[in-house]
CSV table of C-alpha atoms in Angstrom, one decimal:
chain,number,residue,atom,x,y,z
A,686,MET,CA,-74.6,48.1,-24.6
A,687,SER,CA,-75.4,51.4,-22.9
A,688,GLU,CA,-72.6,53.9,-23.6
A,689,ASP,CA,-72.6,55.0,-19.9
A,690,ILE,CA,-71.4,51.6,-18.7
A,691,LYS,CA,-69.0,50.6,-21.5
A,692,ALA,CA,-65.5,49.6,-20.5
A,693,LYS,CA,-65.4,50.7,-16.9
A,694,SER,CA,-65.7,48.9,-13.6
A,695,LEU,CA,-69.0,49.3,-11.8
A,696,ASN,CA,-70.5,48.1,-8.5
A,697,ILE,CA,-73.2,45.6,-9.7
A,698,GLU,CA,-75.4,46.2,-6.6
A,699,ASN,CA,-75.8,49.9,-7.7
A,700,LEU,CA,-76.8,49.4,-11.3
A,701,VAL,CA,-80.5,49.4,-10.4
A,702,ASP,CA,-82.2,50.8,-7.3
A,703,TYR,CA,-85.2,49.5,-5.4
A,704,GLN,CA,-88.4,51.4,-6.0
A,705,LYS,CA,-91.5,51.0,-3.8
A,706,ASP,CA,-94.1,48.5,-5.1
A,707,THR,CA,-92.4,47.9,-8.4
A,708,VAL,CA,-89.9,45.9,-10.5
A,709,VAL,CA,-87.0,48.0,-12.0
A,710,SER,CA,-84.9,46.7,-14.9
A,711,ARG,CA,-81.9,47.9,-16.8
A,712,GLU,CA,-80.6,46.1,-19.8
A,713,VAL,CA,-76.8,46.4,-20.0
A,714,ILE,CA,-76.0,44.1,-23.0
A,715,LYS,CA,-78.3,43.4,-25.9
A,716,LYS,CA,-76.9,41.3,-28.7
A,717,GLU,CA,-78.5,39.0,-31.3
A,718,LEU,CA,-77.4,35.9,-29.3
A,719,GLY,CA,-78.3,37.1,-25.8
A,720,THR,CA,-78.9,39.8,-23.2
A,721,VAL,CA,-77.8,40.8,-19.7
A,722,THR,CA,-80.4,42.6,-17.6
A,723,PHE,CA,-80.2,43.8,-14.0
A,724,PHE,CA,-83.5,43.8,-12.0
A,725,ALA,CA,-84.6,45.1,-8.6
A,726,PHE,CA,-87.8,43.6,-7.1
A,727,ASP,CA,-89.5,45.3,-4.2
A,728,LYS,CA,-91.0,42.9,-1.6
A,729,GLY,CA,-94.2,41.4,-2.9
A,730,GLN,CA,-93.4,42.0,-6.5
A,731,ASP,CA,-93.1,39.3,-9.1
A,732,LEU,CA,-92.8,38.2,-12.8
A,733,SER,CA,-95.7,35.9,-13.5
A,734,GLU,CA,-95.2,32.5,-14.9
A,735,HIS,CA,-94.0,32.4,-18.5
A,736,SER,CA,-91.5,30.6,-20.7
A,737,VAL,CA,-88.9,31.6,-23.2
A,738,PRO,CA,-87.2,29.7,-26.1
A,739,PHE,CA,-83.7,30.0,-24.7
A,740,ASP,CA,-81.7,29.2,-21.5
A,741,ALA,CA,-81.5,31.8,-18.8
A,742,MET,CA,-79.3,32.2,-15.7
A,743,VAL,CA,-80.4,34.2,-12.7
A,744,GLN,CA,-77.7,35.4,-10.2
A,745,VAL,CA,-79.0,37.0,-7.0
A,746,ILE,CA,-76.8,39.9,-5.9
A,747,ASP,CA,-78.9,41.2,-3.0
A,748,GLY,CA,-81.7,39.7,-0.9
A,749,GLU,CA,-83.6,36.5,-1.7
A,750,ALA,CA,-85.8,35.3,-4.6
A,751,GLU,CA,-88.4,32.6,-4.9
A,752,ILE,CA,-88.0,31.2,-8.4
A,753,THR,CA,-90.4,28.5,-9.5
A,754,ILE,CA,-89.4,26.4,-12.5
A,755,SER,CA,-91.9,23.8,-13.9
A,756,GLY,CA,-93.8,24.0,-10.5
A,757,ASN,CA,-90.7,23.4,-8.3
A,758,LYS,CA,-90.1,26.3,-5.9
A,759,ASN,CA,-86.5,27.3,-5.3
A,760,ILE,CA,-85.1,29.9,-2.8
A,761,VAL,CA,-82.1,31.6,-4.3
A,762,LYS,CA,-80.1,33.9,-2.0
A,763,LYS,CA,-77.5,36.6,-2.5
A,764,GLY,CA,-74.4,35.0,-4.0
A,765,GLU,CA,-76.4,32.1,-5.5
A,766,MET,CA,-77.6,31.4,-9.1
A,767,ILE,CA,-80.0,29.1,-10.9
A,768,ILE,CA,-80.5,28.0,-14.5
A,769,MET,CA,-83.9,28.3,-16.0
A,770,PRO,CA,-84.0,25.9,-19.0
A,771,ALA,CA,-85.4,26.9,-22.3
A,772,ASN,CA,-89.2,26.4,-22.8
A,773,GLU,CA,-89.8,25.5,-19.1
A,774,PRO,CA,-92.4,27.7,-17.4
A,775,HIS,CA,-90.9,29.8,-14.6
A,776,ALA,CA,-91.9,32.7,-12.3
A,777,LEU,CA,-89.9,35.0,-10.0
A,778,GLN,CA,-91.1,36.5,-6.8
A,779,ALA,CA,-89.9,38.7,-3.9
A,780,VAL,CA,-91.7,36.9,-1.1
A,781,ASN,CA,-89.8,37.6,2.1
A,782,MET,CA,-87.7,40.6,1.1
A,783,PRO,CA,-86.7,42.8,-1.8
A,784,TYR,CA,-84.0,41.4,-4.1
A,785,LYS,CA,-81.7,42.3,-7.0
A,786,MET,CA,-80.6,39.9,-9.7
A,787,ILE,CA,-78.7,39.6,-13.0
A,788,LEU,CA,-80.6,37.8,-15.8
A,789,THR,CA,-78.4,36.4,-18.5
A,790,MET,CA,-80.3,34.9,-21.5
A,791,ILE,CA,-78.4,33.0,-24.2
A,792,LYS,CA,-80.1,32.1,-27.5
A,793,SER,CA,-79.0,29.0,-29.4
A,794,ASP,CA,-79.5,27.6,-32.8
């Protein structure tokens, strides 16, 4: 975990800032069994389809994301979350507006 965020209260919407035409990320916890990363996607930005060998949870904390899992599109809005199952192809995109999210990945045996 980054020393600058250890053991203090923070506003989650301010941990990453939007930047024009890019995706910004900030890993705040990195452990053997999982990670927690904050992302800010500018409108039109995406993470192309991929899969990972562990479950992941996305919590949208600002804006609205289009998250496609195994070909099924989901609109996830501020205050909502979605689970991306292990080994399922998924993609994330800021179609209508920029958005911020928390990605929690949990590895299992």
